[in-house]
mmCIF file of C-alpha atoms in Angstrom:
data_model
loop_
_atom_site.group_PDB
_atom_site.id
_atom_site.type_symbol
_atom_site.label_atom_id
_atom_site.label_comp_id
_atom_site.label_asym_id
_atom_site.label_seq_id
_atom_site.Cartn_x
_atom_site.Cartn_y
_atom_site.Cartn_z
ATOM 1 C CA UNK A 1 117.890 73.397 152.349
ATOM 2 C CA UNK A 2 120.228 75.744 153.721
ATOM 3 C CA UNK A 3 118.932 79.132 154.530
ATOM 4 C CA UNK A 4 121.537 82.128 153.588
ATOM 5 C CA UNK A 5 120.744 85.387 155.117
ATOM 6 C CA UNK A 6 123.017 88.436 154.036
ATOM 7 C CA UNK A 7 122.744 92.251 154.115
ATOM 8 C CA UNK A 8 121.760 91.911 150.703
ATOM 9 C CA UNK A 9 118.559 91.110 151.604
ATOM 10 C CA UNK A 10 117.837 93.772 154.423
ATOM 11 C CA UNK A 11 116.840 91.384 157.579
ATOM 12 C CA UNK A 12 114.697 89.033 154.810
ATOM 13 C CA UNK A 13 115.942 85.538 154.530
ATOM 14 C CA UNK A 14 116.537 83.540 151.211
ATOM 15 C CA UNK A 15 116.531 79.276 150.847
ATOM 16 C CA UNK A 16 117.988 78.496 147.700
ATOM 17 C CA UNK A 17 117.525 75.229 145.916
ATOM 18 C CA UNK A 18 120.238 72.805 147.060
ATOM 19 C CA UNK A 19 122.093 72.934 143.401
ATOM 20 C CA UNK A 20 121.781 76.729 143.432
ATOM 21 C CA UNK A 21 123.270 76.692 146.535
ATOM 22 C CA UNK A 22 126.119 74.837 145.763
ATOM 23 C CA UNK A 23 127.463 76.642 142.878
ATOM 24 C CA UNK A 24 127.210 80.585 145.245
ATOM 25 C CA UNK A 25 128.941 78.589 147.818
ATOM 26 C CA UNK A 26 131.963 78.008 145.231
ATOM 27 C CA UNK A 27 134.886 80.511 145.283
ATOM 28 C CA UNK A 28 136.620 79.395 142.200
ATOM 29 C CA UNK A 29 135.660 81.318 138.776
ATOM 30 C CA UNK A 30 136.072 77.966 136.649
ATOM 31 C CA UNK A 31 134.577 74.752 137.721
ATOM 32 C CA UNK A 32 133.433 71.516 136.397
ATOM 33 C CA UNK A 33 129.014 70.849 137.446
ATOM 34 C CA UNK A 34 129.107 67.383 136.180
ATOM 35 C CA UNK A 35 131.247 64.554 133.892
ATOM 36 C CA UNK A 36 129.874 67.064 130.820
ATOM 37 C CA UNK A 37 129.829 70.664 131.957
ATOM 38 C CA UNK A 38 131.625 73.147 132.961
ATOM 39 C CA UNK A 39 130.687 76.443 134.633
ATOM 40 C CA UNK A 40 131.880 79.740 133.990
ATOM 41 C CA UNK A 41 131.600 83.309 136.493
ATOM 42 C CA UNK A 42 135.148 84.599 134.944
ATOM 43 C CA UNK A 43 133.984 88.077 133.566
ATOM 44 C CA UNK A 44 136.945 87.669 130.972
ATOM 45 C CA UNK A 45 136.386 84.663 130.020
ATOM 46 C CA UNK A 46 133.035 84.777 129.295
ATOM 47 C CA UNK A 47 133.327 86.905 127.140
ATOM 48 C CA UNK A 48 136.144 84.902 125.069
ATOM 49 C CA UNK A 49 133.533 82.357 125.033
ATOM 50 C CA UNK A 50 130.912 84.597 124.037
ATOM 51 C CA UNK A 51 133.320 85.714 120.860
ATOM 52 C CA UNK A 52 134.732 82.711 120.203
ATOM 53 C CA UNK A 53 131.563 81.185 118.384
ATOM 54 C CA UNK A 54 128.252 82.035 116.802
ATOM 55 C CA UNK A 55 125.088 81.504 118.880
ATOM 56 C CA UNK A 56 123.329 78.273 117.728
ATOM 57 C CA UNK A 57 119.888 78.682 116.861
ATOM 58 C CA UNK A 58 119.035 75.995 119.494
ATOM 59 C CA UNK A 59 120.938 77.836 122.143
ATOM 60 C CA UNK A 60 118.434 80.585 122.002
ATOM 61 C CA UNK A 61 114.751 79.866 124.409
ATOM 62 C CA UNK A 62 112.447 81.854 122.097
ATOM 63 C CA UNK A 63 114.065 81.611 118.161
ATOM 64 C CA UNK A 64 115.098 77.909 118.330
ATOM 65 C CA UNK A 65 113.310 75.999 115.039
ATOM 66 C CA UNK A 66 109.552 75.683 115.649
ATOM 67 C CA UNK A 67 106.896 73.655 113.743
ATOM 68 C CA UNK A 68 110.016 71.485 111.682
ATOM 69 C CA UNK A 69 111.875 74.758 110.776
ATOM 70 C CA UNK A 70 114.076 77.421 112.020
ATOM 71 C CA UNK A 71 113.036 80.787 112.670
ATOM 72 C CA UNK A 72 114.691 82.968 110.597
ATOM 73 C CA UNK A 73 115.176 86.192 110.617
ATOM 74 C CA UNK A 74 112.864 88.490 109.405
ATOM 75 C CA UNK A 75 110.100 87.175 111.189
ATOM 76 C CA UNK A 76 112.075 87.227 114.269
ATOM 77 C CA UNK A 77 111.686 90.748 113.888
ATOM 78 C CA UNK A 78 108.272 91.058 113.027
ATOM 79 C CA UNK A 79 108.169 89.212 116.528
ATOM 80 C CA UNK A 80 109.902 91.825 118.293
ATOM 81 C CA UNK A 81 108.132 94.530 116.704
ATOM 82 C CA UNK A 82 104.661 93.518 117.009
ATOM 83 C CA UNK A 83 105.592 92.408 120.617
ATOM 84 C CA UNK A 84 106.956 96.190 121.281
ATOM 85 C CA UNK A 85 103.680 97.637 119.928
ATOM 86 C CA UNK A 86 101.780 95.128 122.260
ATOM 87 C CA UNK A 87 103.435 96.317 124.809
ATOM 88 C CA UNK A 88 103.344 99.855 124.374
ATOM 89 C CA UNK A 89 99.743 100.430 123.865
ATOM 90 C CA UNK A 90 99.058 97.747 126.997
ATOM 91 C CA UNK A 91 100.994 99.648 129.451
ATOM 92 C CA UNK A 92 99.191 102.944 127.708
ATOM 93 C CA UNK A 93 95.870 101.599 129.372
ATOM 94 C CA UNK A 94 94.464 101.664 132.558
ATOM 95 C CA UNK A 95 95.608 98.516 134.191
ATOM 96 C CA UNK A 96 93.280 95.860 135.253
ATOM 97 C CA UNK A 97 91.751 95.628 138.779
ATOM 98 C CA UNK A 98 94.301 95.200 141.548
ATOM 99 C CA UNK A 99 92.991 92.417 143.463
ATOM 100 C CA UNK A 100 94.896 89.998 140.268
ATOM 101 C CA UNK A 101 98.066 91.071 141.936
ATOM 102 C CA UNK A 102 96.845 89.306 145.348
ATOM 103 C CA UNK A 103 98.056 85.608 145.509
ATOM 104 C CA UNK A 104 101.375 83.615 145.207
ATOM 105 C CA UNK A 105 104.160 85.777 143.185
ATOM 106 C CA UNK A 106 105.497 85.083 140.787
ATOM 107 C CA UNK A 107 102.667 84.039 139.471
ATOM 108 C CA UNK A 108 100.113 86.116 140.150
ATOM 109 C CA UNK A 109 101.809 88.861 138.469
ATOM 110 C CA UNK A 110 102.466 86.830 135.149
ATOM 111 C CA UNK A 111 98.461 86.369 134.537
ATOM 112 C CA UNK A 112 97.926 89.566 135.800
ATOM 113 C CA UNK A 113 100.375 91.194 133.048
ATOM 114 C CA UNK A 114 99.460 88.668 130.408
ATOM 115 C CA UNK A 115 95.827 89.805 131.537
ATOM 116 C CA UNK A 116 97.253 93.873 131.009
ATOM 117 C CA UNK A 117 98.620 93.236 128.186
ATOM 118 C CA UNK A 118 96.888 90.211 125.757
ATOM 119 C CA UNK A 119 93.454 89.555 127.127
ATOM 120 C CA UNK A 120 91.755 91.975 123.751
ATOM 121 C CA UNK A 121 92.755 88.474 121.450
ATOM 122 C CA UNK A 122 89.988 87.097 120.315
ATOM 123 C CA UNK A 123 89.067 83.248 121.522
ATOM 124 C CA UNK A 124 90.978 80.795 120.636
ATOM 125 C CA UNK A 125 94.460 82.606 121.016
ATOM 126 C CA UNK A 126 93.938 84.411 124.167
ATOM 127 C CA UNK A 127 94.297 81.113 125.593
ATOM 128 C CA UNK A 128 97.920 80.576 123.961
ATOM 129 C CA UNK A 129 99.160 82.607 127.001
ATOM 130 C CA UNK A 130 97.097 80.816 130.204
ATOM 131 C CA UNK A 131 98.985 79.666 132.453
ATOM 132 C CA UNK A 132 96.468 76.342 133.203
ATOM 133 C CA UNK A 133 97.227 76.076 129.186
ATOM 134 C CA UNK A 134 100.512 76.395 129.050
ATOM 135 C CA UNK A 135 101.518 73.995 131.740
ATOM 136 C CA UNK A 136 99.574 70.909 130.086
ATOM 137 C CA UNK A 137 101.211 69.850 127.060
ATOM 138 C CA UNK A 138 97.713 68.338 125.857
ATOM 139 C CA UNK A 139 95.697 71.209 126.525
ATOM 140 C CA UNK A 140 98.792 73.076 124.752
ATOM 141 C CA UNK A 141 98.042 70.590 121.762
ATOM 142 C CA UNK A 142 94.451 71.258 121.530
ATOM 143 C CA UNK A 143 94.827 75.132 121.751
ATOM 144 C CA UNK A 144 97.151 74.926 119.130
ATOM 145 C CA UNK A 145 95.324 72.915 116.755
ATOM 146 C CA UNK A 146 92.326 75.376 117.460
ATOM 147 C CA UNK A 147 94.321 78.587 116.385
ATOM 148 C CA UNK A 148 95.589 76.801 113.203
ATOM 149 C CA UNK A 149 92.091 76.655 111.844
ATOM 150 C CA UNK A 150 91.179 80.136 113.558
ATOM 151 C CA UNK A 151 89.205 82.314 110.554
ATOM 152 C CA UNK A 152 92.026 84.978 111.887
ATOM 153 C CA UNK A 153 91.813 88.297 109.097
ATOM 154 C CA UNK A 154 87.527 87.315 108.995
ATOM 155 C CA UNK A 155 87.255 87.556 112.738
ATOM 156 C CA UNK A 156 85.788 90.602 113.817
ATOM 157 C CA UNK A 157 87.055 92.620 116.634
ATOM 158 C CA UNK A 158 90.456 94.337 118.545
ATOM 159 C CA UNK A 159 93.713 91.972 118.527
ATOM 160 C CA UNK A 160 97.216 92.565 119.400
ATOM 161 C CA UNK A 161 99.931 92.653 116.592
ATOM 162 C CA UNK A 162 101.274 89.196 117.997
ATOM 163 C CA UNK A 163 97.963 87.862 117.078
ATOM 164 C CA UNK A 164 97.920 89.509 113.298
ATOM 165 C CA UNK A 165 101.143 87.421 112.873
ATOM 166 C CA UNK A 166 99.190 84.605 112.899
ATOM 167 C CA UNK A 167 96.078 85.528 111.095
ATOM 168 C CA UNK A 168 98.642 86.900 108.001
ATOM 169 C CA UNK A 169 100.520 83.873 107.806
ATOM 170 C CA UNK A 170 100.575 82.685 104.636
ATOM 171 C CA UNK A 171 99.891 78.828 105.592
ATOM 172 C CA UNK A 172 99.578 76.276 107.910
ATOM 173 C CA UNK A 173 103.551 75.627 108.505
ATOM 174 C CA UNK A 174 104.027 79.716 109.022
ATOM 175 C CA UNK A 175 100.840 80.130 111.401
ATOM 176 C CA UNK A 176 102.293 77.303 113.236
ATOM 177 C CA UNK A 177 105.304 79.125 113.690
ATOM 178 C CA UNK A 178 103.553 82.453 114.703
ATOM 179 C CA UNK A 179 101.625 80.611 116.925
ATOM 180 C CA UNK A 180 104.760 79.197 118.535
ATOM 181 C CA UNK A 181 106.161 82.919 118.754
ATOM 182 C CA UNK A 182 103.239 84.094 120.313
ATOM 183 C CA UNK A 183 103.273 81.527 123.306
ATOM 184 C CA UNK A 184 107.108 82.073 123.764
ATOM 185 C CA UNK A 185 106.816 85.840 123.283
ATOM 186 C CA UNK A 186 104.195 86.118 125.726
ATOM 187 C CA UNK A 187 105.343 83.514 128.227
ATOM 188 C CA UNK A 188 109.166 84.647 128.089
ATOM 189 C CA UNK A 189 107.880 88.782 128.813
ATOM 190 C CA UNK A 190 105.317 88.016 131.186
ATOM 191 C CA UNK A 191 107.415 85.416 133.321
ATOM 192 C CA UNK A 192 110.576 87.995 132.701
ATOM 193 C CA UNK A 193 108.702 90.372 134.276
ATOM 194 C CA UNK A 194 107.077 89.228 136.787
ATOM 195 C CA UNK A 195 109.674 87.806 138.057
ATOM 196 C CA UNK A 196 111.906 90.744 138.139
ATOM 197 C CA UNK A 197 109.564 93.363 140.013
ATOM 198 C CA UNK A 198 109.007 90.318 142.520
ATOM 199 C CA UNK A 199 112.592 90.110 143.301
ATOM 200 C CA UNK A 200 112.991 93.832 143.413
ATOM 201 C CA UNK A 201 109.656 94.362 145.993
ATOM 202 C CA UNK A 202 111.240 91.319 147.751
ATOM 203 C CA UNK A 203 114.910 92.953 147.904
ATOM 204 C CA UNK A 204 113.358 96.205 149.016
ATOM 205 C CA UNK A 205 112.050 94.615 152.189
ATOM 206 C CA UNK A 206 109.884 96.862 154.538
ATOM 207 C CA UNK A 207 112.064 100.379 152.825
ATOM 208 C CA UNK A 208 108.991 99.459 150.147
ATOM 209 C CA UNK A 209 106.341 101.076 152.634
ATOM 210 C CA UNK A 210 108.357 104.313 153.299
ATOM 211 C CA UNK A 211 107.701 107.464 151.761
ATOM 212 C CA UNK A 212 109.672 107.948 148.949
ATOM 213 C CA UNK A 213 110.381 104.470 148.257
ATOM 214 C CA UNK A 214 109.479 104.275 144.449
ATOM 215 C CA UNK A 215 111.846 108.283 143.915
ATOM 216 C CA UNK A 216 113.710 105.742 141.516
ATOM 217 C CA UNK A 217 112.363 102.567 141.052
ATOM 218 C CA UNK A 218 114.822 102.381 137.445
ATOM 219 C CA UNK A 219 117.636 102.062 140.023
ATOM 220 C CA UNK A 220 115.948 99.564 142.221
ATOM 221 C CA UNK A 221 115.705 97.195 139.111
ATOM 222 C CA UNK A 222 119.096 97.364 137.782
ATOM 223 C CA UNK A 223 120.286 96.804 141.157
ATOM 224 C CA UNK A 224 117.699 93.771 141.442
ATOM 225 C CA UNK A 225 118.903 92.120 137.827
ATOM 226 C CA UNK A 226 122.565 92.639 139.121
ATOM 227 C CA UNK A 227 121.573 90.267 142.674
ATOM 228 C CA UNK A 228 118.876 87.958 141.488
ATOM 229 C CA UNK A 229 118.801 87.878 137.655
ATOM 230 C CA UNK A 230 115.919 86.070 136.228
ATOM 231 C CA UNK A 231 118.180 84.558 132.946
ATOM 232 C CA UNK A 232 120.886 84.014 136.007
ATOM 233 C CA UNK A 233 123.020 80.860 133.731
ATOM 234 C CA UNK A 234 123.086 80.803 130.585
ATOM 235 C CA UNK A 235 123.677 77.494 128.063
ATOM 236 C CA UNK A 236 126.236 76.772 125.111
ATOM 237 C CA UNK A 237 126.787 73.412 123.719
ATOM 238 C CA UNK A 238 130.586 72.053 123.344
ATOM 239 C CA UNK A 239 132.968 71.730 121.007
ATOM 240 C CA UNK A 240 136.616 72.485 119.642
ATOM 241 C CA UNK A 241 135.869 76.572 119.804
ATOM 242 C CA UNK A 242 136.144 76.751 123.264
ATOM 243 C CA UNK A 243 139.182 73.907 124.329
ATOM 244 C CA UNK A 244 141.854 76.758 123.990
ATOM 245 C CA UNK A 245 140.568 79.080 126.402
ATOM 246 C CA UNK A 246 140.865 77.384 129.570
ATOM 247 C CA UNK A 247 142.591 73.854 130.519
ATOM 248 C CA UNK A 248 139.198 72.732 132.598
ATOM 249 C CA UNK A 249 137.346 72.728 128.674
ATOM 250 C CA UNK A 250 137.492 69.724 126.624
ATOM 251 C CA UNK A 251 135.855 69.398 123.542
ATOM 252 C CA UNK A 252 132.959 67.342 124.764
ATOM 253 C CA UNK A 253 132.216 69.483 127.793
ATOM 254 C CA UNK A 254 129.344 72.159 127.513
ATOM 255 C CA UNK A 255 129.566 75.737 128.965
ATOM 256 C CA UNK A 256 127.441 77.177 131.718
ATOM 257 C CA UNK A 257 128.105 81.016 131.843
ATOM 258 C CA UNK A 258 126.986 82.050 135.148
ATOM 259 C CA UNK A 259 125.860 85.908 135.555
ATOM 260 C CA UNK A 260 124.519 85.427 139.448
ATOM 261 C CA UNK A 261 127.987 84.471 140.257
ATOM 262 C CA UNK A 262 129.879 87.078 138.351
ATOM 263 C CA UNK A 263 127.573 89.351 139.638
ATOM 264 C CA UNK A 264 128.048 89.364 143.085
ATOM 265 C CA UNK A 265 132.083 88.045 142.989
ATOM 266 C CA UNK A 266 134.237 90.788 144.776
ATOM 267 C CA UNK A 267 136.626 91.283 142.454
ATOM 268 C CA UNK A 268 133.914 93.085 139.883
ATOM 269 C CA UNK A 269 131.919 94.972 142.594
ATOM 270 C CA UNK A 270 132.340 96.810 145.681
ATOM 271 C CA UNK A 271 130.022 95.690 148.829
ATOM 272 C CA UNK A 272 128.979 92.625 146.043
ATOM 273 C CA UNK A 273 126.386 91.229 148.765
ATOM 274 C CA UNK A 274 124.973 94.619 149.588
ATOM 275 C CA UNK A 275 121.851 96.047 147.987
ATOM 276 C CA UNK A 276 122.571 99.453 147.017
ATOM 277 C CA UNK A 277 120.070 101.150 143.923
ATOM 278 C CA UNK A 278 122.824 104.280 144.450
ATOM 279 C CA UNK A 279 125.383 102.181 142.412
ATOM 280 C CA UNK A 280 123.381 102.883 139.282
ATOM 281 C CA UNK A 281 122.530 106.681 139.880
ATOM 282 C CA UNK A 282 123.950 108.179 136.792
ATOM 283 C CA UNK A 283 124.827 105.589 135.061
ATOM 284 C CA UNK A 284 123.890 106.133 131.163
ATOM 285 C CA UNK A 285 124.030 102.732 130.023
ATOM 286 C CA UNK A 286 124.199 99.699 132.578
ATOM 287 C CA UNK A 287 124.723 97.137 129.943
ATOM 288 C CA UNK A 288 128.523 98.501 129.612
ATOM 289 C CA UNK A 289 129.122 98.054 132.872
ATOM 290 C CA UNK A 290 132.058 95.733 133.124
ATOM 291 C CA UNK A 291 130.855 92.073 134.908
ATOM 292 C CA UNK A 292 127.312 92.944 134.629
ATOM 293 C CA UNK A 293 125.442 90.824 132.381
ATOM 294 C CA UNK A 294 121.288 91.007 132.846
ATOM 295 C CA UNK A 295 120.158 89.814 129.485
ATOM 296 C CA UNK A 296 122.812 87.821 127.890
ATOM 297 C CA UNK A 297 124.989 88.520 125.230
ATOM 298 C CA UNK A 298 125.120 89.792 121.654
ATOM 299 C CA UNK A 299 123.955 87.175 119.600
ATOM 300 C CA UNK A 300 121.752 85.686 122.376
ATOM 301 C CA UNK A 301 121.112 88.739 124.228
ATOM 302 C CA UNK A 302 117.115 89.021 125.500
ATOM 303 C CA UNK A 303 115.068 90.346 122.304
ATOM 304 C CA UNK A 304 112.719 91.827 124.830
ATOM 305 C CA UNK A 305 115.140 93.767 126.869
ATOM 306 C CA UNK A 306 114.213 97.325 125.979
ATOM 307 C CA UNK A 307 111.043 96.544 127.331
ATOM 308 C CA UNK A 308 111.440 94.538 130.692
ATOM 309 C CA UNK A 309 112.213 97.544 132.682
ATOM 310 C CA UNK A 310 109.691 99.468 131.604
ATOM 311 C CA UNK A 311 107.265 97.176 132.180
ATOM 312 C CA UNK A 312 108.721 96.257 135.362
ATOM 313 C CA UNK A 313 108.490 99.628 136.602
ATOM 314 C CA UNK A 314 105.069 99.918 135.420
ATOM 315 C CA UNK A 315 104.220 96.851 136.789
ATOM 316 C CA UNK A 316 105.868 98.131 140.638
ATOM 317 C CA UNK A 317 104.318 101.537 140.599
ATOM 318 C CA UNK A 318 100.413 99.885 140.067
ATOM 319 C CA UNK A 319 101.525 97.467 142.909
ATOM 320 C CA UNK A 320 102.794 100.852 145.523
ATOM 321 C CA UNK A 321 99.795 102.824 144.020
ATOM 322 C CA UNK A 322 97.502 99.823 145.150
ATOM 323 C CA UNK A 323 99.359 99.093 148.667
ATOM 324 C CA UNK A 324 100.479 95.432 147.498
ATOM 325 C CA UNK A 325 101.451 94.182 151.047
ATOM 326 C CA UNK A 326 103.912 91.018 151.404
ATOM 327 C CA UNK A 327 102.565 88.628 153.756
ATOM 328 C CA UNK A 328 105.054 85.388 153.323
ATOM 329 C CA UNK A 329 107.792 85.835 156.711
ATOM 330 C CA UNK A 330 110.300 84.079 154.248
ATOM 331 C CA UNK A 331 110.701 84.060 150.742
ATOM 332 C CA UNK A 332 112.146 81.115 148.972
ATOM 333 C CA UNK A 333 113.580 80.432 145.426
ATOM 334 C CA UNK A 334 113.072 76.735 144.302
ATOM 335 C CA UNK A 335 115.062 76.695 141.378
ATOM 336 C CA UNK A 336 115.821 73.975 138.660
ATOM 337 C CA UNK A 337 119.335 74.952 136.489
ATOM 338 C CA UNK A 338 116.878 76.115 133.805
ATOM 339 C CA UNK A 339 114.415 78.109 135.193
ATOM 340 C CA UNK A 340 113.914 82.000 135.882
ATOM 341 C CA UNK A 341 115.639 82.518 139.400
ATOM 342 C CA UNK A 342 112.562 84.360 141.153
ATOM 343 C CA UNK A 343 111.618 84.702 144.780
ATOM 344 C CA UNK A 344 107.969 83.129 146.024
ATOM 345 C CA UNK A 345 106.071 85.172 148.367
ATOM 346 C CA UNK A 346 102.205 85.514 149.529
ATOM 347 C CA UNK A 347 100.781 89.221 148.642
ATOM 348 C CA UNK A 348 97.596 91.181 148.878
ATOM 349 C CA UNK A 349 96.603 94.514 147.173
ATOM 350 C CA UNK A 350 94.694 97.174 148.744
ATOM 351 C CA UNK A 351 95.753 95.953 152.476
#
């Protein structure tokens, strides 16, 4: 791997997986990955691809169909309300003991947030968000099976509103499907999170320790999701809609729209490689800001967006209040095409 060191990172160093690497090292705006797909940082033509279709419902990571049927969408939004409620009253209580922030980030931050936030549900669906569950598709299987059959409305004791979806399911097909939500609810905010408020302590470098480093830790995040956004490519499949908007587009050829390129090309942004929080001071609403897309667009755009930054800066000011140190010399993003672009690093609380 090739290491890429930039002001943008303020004397830290950043080795990208080889295929990210490849496309940041690409000037043009429009250019083919592979025999089937073409990728997209054009800030005007995304967005003709963005209008020139519907999302498909298998486009989208969290609503695709679940248990043999699409989600539709009135319990979509019973997802994204009960979530926000979750959410709200987790980050209303005392957060747990620091020492789960201490470990390998990302990860230590998802359980320690899924910990924050989900850790009242009852036995069996608790486990729905573990990360040693949710990385073994038979373990996966068995807690699955185990919540379909849960007594849910009988049980006694506190639960989140994500976990009344699936005791009020009317049968077995709909509590599948709320158990389904549930694990991509959780997993998609947690991982969201975590990995943004490890990319913005990581971008921060050693200003983090200085007084006055958290005066505006709102900026510090928009700035982050502008240089290393977690949804940083984002998928449509081919067809006719999309073969009159460039030459490179044929009907066969899916669409890779590319937000970590457009966001840091130097026709949309001043200084594009620079890390600079300032840019945002003032700014009302981000999302209008020309060439700046953080959580997708409409139709596919994050359901959980109104509640990442929050979090995130929730989850940043326990981590400063608790001296979270960074102990890795060099961070490093391994990063598949599908996968949450988020920087590892070592860290200990209360050092």
């Amino acid at each position: 791997m090739e290491e890429i060191a930039s002001a943008a990172v303020r004397g830290h160093s950043v080795v990208y997986a080889p295929r990210i690497q490849d496309l940041l090292a690409r000037e043009e705006k429009v250019f083919r990955i592979d025999a089937t797909t073409v990728g997209v940082s054009d800030c005007d033509l995304i967005a003709e691809i963005v209008a020139a279709r519907p999302v498909l419902s298998t486009e989208r990571s969290v609503y695709k169909p679940a248990a043999g049927a699409d989600i539709h969408h009135d319990s979509a939004t019973r997802t994204i309300r009960a979530l926000g409620q979750d959410v709200m009253a987790g980050i209303r209580t005392p957060p747990p003991p620091a020492r789960g922030l201490s470990g390998a980030w990302p990860y230590a931050a998802t359980s320690y947030l899924r910990q924050w936030l989900f850790s009242s549900d009852p036995l069996p669906v608790s486990l729905l968000s573990k990360r040693g569950v949710t990385r073994s598709d038979t373990l996966s299987r068995i807690v699955d099976r185990a919540v379909t059959v849960w007594p849910g409305s009988d049980a006694e004791g506190r639960r989140t509103a994500l976990a009344e979806l699936i005791s009020s399911a009317s049968d077995t097909r709909d509590r599948r499907q709320a158990i389904a939500m549930y694990r991509r609810a959780t997993a998609t905010l947690c991982d969201g999170v975590a990995a943004l408020a490890g990319n913005a302590l990581w971008l921060m470098g050693p200003a983090r320790e200085q007084e006055g480093a958290r005066n505006d830790l709102t900026t510090v995040l928009w700035e982050t999701l502008r240089l290393l956004p977690p949804a940083w490519m984002l998928f449509r499949k081919g067809g006719d809609a999309y073969t009159e908007l460039h030459p490179e587009i044929r009907p066969e050829d899916n669409v890779a729209l590319f937000p970590l390129l457009m966001h840091r090309h130097p026709d949309y942004w001043s200084d594009p490689m620079e890390f600079r929080p300032e840019r945002w001071a003032g700014v009302a609403d981000p999302e209008k800001t020309p060439a700046f897309m953080p959580f997708g667009f409409d139709g596919a755009r994050c359901w959980a967006k109104h509640l990442i930054v929050p979090l995130a800066e929730r989850l940043l000011t326990v981590a400063f209040d608790n001296r979270l140190v960074i102990r890795s010399p060099q961070q490093e993003t391994h990063v598949p095409l599908r996968s949450l672009l988020s920087v590892r690093f070592e860290a200990e609380a209360g050092a």
